[in-house]
Short mmCIF file of C-alpha atoms and ligand atoms in Angstrom, two decimals:
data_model
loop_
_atom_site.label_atom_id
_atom_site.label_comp_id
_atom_site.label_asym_id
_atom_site.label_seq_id
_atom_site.Cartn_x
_atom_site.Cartn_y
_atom_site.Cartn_z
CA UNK M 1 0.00 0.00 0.00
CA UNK M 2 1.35 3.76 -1.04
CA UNK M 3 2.34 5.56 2.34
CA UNK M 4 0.28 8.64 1.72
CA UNK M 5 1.09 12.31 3.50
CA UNK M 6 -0.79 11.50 6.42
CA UNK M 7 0.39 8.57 7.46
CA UNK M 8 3.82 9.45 7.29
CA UNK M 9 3.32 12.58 9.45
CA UNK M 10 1.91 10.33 11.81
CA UNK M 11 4.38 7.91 11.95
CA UNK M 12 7.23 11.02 12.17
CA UNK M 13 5.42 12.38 15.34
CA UNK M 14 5.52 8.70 16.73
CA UNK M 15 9.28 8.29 15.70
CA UNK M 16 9.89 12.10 17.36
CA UNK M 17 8.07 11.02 20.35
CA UNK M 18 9.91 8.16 21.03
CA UNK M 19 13.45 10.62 20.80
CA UNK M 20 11.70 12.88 23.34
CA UNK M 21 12.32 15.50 20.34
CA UNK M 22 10.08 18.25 18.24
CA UNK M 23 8.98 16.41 15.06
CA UNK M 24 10.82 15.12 12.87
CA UNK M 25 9.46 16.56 9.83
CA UNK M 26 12.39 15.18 6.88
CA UNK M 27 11.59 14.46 3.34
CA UNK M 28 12.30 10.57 4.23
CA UNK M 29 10.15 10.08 6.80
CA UNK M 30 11.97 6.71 6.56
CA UNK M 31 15.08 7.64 8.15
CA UNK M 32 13.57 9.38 10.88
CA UNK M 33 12.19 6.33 11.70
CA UNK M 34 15.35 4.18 12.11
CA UNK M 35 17.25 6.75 13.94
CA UNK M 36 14.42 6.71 16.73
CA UNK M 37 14.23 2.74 16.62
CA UNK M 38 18.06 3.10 16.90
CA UNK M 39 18.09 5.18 19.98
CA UNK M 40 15.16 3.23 21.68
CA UNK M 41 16.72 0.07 21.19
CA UNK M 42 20.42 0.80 22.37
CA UNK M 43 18.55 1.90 25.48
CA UNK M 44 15.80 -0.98 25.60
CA UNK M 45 18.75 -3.52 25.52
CA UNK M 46 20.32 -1.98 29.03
CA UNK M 47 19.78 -4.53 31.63
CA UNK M 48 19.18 -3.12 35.49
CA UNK M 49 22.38 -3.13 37.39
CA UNK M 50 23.01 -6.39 39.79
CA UNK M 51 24.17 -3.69 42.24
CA UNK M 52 24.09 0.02 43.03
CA UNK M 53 26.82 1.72 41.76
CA UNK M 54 27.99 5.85 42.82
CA UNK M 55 30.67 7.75 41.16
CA UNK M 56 32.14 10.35 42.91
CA UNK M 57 35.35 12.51 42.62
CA UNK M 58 38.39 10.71 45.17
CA UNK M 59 38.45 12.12 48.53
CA UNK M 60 34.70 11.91 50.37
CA UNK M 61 35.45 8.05 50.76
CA UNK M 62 33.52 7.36 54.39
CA UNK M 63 30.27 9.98 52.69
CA UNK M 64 30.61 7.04 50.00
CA UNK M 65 30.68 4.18 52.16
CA UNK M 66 27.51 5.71 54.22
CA UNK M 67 25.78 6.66 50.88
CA UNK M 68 26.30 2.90 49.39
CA UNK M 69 24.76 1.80 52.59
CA UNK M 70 21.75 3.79 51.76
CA UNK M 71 20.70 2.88 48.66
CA UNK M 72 21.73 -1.01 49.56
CA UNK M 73 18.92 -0.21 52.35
CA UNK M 74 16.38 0.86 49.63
CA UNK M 75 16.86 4.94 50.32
CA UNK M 76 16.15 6.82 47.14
CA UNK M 77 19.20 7.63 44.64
CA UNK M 78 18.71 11.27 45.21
CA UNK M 79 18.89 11.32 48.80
CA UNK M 80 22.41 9.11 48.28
CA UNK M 81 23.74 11.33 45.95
CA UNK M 82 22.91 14.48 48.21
CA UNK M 83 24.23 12.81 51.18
CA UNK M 84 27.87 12.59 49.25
CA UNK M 85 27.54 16.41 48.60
CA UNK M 86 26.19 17.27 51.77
CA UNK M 87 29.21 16.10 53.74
CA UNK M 88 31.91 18.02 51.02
CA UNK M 89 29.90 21.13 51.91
CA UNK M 90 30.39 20.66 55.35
CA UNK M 91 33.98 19.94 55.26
CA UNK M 92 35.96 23.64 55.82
CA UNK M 93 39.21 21.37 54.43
CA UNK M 94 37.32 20.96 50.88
CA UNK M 95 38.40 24.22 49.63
CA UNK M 96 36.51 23.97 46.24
CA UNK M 97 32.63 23.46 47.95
CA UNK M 98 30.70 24.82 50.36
CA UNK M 99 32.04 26.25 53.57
CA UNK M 100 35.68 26.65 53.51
CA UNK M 101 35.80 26.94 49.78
CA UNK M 102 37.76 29.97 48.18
CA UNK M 103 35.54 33.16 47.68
CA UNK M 104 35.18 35.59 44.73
CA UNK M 105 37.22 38.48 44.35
CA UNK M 106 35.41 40.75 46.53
CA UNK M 107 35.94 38.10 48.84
CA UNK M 108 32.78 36.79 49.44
CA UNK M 109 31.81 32.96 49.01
CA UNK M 110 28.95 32.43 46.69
CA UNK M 111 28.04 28.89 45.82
CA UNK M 112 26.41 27.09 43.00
CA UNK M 113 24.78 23.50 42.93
CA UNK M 114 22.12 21.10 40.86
CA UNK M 115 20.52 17.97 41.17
CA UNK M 116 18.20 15.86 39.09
CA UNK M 117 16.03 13.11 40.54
CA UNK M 118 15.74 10.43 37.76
CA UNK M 119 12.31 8.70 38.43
CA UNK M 120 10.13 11.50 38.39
CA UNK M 121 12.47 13.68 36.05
CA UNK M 122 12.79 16.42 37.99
CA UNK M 123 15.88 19.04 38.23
CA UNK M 124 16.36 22.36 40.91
CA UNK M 125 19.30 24.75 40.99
CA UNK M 126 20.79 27.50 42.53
CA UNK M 127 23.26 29.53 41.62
CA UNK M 128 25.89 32.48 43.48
CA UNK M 129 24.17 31.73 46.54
CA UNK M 130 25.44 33.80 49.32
CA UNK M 131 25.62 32.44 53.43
CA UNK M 132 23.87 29.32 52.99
CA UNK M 133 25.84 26.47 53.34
CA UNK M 134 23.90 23.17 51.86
CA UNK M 135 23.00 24.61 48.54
CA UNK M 136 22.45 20.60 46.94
CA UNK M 137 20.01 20.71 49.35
CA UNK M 138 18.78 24.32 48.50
CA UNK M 139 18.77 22.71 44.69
CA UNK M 140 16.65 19.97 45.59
CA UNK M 141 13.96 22.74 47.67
CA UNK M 142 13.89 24.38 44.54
CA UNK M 143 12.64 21.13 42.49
CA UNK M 144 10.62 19.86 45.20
CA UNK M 145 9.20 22.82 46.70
CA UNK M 146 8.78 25.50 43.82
CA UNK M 147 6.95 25.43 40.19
CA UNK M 148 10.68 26.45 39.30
CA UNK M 149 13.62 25.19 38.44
CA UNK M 150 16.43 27.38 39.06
CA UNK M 151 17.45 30.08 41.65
CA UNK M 152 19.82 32.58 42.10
CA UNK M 153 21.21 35.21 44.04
CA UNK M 154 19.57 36.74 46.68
CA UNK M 155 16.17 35.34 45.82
CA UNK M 156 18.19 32.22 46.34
CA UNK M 157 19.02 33.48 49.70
CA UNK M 158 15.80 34.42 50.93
CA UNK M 159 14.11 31.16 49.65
CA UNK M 160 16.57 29.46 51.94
CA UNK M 161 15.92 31.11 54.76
CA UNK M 162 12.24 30.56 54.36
CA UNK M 163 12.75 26.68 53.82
CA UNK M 164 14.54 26.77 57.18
CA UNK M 165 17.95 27.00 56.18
CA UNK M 166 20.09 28.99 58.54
CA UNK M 167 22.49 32.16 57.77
CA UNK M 168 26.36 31.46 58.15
CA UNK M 169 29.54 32.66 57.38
CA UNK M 170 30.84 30.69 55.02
CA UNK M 171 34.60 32.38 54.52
CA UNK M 172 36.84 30.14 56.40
CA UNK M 173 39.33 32.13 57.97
CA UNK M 174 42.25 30.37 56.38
CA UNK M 175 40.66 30.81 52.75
CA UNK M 176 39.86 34.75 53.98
CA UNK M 177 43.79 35.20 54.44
CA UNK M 178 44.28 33.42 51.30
CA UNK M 179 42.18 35.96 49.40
CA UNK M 180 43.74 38.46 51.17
CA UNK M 181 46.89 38.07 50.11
CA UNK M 182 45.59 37.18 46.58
CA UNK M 183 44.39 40.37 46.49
CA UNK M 184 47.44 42.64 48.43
CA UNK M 185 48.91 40.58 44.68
CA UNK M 186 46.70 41.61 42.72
CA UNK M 187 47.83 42.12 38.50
CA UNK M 188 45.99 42.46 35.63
CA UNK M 189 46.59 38.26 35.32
CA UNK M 190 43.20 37.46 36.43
CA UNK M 191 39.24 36.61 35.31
CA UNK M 192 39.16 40.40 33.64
CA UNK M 193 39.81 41.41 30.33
CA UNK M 194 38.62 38.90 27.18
CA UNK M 195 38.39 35.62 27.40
CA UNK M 196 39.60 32.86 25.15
CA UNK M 197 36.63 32.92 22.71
CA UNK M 198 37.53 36.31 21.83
CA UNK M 199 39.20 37.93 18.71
CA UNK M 200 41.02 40.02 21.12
CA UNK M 201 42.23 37.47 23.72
CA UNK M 202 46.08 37.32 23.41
CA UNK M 203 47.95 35.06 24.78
CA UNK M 204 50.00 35.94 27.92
CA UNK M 205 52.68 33.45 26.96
CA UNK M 206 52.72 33.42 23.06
CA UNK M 207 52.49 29.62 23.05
CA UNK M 208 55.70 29.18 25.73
CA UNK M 209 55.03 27.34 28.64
CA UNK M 210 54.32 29.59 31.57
CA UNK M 211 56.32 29.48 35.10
CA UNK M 212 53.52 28.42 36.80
CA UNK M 213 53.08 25.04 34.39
CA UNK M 214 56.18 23.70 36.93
CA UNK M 215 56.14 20.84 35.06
CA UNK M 216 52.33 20.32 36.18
CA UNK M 217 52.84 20.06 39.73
CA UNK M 218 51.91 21.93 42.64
CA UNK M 219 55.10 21.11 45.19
CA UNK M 220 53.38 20.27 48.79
CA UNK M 221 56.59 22.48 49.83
CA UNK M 222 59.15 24.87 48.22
CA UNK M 223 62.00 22.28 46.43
CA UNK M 224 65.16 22.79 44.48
CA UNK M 225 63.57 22.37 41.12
CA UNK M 226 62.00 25.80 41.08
CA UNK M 227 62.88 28.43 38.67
CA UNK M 228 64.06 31.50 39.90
CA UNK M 229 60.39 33.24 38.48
CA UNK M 230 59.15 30.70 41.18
CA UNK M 231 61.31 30.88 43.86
CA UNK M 232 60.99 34.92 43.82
CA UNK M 233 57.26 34.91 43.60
CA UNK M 234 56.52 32.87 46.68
CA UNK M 235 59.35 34.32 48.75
CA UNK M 236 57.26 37.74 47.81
CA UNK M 237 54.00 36.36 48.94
CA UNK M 238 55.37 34.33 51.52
CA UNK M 239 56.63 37.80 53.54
CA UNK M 240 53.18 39.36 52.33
CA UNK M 241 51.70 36.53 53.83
CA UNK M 242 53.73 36.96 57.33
CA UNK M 243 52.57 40.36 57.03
CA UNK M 244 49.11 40.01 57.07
CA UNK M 245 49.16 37.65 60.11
CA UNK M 246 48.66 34.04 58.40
CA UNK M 247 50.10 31.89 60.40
CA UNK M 248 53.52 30.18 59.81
CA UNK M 249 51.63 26.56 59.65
CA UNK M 250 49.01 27.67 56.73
CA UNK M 251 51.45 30.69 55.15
CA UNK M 252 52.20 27.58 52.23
CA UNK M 253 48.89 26.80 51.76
CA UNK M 254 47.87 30.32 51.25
CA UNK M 255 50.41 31.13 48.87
CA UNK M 256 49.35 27.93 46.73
CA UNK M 257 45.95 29.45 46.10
CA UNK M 258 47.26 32.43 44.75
CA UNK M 259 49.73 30.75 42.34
CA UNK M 260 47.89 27.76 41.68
CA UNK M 261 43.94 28.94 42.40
CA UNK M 262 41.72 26.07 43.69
CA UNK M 263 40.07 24.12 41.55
CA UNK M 264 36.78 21.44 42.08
CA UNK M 265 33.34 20.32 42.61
CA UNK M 266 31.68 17.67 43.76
CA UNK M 267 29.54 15.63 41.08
CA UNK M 268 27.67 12.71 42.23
CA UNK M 269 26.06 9.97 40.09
CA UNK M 270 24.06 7.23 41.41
CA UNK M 271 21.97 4.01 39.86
CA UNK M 272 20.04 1.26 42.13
CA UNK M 273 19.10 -2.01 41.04
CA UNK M 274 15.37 -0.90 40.01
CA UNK M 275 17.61 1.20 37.67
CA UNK M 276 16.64 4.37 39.24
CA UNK M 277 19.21 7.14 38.75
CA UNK M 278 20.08 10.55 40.64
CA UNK M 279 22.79 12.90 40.74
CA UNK M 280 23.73 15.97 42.04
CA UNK M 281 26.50 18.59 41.59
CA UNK M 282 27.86 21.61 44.07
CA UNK M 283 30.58 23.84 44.00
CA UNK M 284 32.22 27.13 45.21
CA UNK M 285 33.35 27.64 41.45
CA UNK M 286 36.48 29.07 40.37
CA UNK M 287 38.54 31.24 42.93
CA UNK M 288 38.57 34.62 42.76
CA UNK M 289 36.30 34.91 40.13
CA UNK M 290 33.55 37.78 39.22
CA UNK M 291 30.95 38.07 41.90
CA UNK M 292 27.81 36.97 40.02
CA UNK M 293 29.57 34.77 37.73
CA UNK M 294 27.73 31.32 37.29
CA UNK M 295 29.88 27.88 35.77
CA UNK M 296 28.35 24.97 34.78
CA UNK M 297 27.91 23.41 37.98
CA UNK M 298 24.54 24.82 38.57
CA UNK M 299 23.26 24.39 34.91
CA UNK M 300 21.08 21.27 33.63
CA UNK M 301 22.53 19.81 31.26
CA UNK M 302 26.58 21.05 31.50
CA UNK M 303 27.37 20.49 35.18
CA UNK M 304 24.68 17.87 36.26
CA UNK M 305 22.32 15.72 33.70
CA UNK M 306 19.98 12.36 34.39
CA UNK M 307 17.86 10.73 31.76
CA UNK M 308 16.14 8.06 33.63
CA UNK M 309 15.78 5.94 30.50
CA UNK M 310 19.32 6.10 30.19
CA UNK M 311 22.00 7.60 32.63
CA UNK M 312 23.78 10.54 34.42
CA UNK M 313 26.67 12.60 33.95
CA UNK M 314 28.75 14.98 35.45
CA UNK M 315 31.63 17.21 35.40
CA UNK M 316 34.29 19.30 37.39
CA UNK M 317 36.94 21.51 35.50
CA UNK M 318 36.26 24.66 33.26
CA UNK M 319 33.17 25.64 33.64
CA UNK M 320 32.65 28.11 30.47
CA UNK M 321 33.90 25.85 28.09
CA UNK M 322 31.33 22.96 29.26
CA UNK M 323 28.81 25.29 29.41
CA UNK M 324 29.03 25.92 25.75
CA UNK M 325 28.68 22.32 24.99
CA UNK M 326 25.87 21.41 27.72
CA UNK M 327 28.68 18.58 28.64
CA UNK M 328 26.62 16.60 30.81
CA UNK M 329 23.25 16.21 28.59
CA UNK M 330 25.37 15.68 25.15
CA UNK M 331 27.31 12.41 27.06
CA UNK M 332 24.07 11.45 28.22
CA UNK M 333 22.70 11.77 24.56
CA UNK M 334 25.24 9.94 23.32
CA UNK M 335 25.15 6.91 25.34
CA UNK M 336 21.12 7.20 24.40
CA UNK M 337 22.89 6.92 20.60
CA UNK M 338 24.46 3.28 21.79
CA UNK M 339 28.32 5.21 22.82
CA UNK M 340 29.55 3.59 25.90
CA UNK M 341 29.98 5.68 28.89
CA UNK M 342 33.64 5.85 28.18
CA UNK M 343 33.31 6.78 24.30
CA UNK M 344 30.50 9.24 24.99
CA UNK M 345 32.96 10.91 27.54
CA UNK M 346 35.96 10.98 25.63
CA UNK M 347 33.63 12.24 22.39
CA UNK M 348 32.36 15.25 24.85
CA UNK M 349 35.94 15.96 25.22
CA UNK M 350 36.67 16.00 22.17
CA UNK M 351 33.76 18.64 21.70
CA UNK M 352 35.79 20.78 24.35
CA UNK M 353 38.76 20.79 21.97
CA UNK M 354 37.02 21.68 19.34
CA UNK M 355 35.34 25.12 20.75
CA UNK M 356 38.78 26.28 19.92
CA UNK M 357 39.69 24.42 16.97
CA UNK M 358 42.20 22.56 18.45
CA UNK M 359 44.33 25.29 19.13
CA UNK M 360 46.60 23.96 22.17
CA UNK M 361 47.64 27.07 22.70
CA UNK M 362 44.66 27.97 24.20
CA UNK M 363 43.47 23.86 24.95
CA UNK M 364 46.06 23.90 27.65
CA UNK M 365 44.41 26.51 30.05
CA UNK M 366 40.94 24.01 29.69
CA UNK M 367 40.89 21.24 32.57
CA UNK M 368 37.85 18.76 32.56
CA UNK M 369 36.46 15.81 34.10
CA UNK M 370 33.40 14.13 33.26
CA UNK M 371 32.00 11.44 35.58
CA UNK M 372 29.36 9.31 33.15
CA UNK M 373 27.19 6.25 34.48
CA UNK M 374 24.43 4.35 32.40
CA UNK M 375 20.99 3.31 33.71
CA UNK M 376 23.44 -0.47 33.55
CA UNK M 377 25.41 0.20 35.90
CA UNK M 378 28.58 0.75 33.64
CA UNK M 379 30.50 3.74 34.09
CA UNK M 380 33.81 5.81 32.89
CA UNK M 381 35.57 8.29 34.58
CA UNK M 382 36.99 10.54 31.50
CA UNK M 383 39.54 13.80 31.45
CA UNK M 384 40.91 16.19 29.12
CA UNK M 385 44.33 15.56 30.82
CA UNK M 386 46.34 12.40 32.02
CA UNK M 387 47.40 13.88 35.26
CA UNK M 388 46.28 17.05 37.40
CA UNK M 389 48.49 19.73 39.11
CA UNK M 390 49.34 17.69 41.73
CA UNK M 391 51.16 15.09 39.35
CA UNK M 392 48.57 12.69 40.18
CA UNK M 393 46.95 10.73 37.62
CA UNK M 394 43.58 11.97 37.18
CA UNK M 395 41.06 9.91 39.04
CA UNK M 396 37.71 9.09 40.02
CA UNK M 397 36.01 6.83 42.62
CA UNK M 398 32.98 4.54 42.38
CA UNK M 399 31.31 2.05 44.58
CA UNK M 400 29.68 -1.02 43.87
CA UNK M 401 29.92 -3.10 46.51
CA UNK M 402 33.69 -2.38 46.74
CA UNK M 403 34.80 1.30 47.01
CA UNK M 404 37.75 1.88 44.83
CA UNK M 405 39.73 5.02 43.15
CA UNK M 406 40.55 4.34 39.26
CA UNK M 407 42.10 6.50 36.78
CA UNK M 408 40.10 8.46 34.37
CA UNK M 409 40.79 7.55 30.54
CA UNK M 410 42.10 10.59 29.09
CA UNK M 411 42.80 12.36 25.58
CA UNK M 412 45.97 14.15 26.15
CA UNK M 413 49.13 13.19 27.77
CA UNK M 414 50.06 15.79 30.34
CA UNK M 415 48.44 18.31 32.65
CA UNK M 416 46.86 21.85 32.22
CA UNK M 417 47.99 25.12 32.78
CA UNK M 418 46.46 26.59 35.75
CA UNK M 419 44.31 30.34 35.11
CA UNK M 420 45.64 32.81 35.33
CA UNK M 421 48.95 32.20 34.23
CA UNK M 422 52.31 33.78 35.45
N1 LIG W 1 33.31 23.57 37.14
C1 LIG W 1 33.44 24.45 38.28
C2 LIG W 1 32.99 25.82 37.87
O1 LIG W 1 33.18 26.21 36.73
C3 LIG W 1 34.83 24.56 38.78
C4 LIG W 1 35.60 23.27 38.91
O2 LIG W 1 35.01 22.21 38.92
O3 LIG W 1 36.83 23.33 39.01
O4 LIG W 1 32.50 26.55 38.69
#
């Protein structure tokens, strides 16, 4: 029988239905039709994992254990994931989340976080949230308790308040003397001026490696193999440092931040055996950056994405650039597309790259590291770079069952160069 007009539109609103897409509306309605039987199938083949499994990034490892615990017990994947996030906000000695993270550079902390529940599809966010502490939990508020999805600011604030969230300073005093001093150093080497997407970003280096590359390491202490540029600069801050009353015992650490500005976030993915996914993101975004200024941590679909139907993603690293390619929704998409969690991580890299045509130049101030688990149970841990500024090799840790750290598959060789540059 002839397929007439109408019954191809019909079966092209089925086949766009089934992507979760507007119509498909193609001159071959036949090949709309394969790419959604394509997608649906890849994910219909997914079998529910034979135990929970969490990714995290390495360091909340006892948050972890408790938070495998829970969903072993039957607690909801969202409540898990929180728990993990919960526990790095509370930490002052996480210096990249919540309290005790490093402030903007007026000094004053504001924090960003996401989460999305995967059985009922819901998502909340906040975003530059001053004095409240638990802002995972102010993101999930905001998708359980509002008609909204995102909040920011002081709105953000005052919605907190209301929900019974209490008030607190959230500057450590050990990251309040490391701004400090950041500041007292203060050059025109910092989050002003044009970025890297711009015709008239130049760069500070004209493709030589920086001083503060140090061969990709941040020294725990002062060594022999610094370069003079080095050795001058934290002798400089070090005496500012003295100055300004930081005490012998945290002077190093303080000086660190300014040379090699914190970096992090907290990304948490999570799957049960019903196959029920969560995850949740939070962070105290970059140091020293513009007050106001958002990353992808609190945005759907770059910092924190779950597609119940087929699995989560995350990321921690440089938040403009994943931004611009909604990282965590385009791995998530491509796993729908049959990529496994590995592939569709190292392709979202990839992506990164290409926002500046490959230009390593530029490539080498990017960091990134995406955290990607399907609705199976399978997982990757994937970064731009083979190691991170501590020398380390760039890692990740899971639980399923067993709690373990394991090394991210990467797509360069090497390490980053920390922002700003010197
Ligand atoms: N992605 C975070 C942000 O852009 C920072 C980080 O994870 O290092 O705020």
């Amino acid at each position: 029988m002839p397929t007439t007009r109408r019954d191809f539109l019909s079966r092209s609103s089925l086949a766009a239905a089934a992507l979760g897409t507007a119509a498909i509306l193609s001159e071959n309605g036949v090949a709309a039709e394969a790419r959604a039987d394509t997608a649906a199938e890849s994910v219909k083949r997914l079998k529910l994992p034979a135990k929970p499994v969490i990714l995290t990034k390495v360091g909340p490892a006892k948050a972890l254990d408790a938070a495998y615990q829970m969903l072993t017990d039957g607690v909801d994947t969202l409540d898990a994931a929180l728990y993990i996030c919960v526990d790095c906000e509370n930490d002052p000695n996480d210096t990249s989340v919540g309290l005790g993270g490093m402030p903007n550079e007026e000094g004053v902390m504001e924090l960003d976080a996401s989460c999305m529940h995967g059985p009922t599809r819901g998502a909340g966010a906040v975003g530059a949230v001053r004095n409240i502490k638990n802002v995972s939990l102010l993101a999930r508020m905001v998708m359980d308790r509002t008609g909204h999805v995102m909040l920011v600011g002081e709105g953000a604030e005052r919605f907190a308040v209301a929900q019974g969230l209490k008030r607190e300073d959230l500057l450590a005093e050990n990251a309040r003397k490391a701004w400090l001093l950041w500041k007292e150093n203060h050059s025109n080497a910092d989050w002003w001026g044009p970025g890297m997407g711009s015709p008239g970003w130049k760069d500070p280096f004209d493709g030589k490696t920086p001083e503060s590359n140090l061969h990709g390491r941040i020294p725990r202490h002062p060594g022999p193999e610094w370069t003079p540029v080095i050795r001058e600069r934290s002798q400089r801050l070090t005496e500012m440092a003295a100055d300004l009353g930081i005490p012998l015992e945290q002077r190093w650490n303080a000086v660190k931040e300014v040379l090699w500005p914190t970096t992090g976030t907290v990304h948490v993915s999570a799957v049960d055996t019903k196959g029920q996914m969560s995850s949740s993101t939070s962070t105290s975004g970059m140091a020293w950056k513009l007050p106001g200024r958002l990353g992808d941590s609190p945005i759907i679909g770059a910092g924190c994405f779950t597609d119940q139907d087929v699995g989560s993603a995350g990321a921690t690293g440089s938040g403009e650039e994943n931004v611009k390619i909604a990282g965590a929704v385009t791995i998530v998409e491509l796993m729908r597309q049959g990529l496994s969690p590995r592939e569709a991580g190292l392709e979202a890299l990839r992506r990164l790259v290409r926002i500046y045509n490959g230009d390593m130049k530029k490539v080498r101030y990017l960091d990134m590291i995406y955290f990607v688990l399907r609705k199976d149970g399978a997982y990757a841990g994937c970064s731009l770079w083979s190691t991170g500024p501590d020398g380390k090799p760039r890692s990740f840790m899971v639980h399923d069952g067993t709690q373990r750290t394991e090394k991210c598959e990467y797509l360069y060789e090497g390490y980053y160069t920390a922002w700003p540059p010197f």
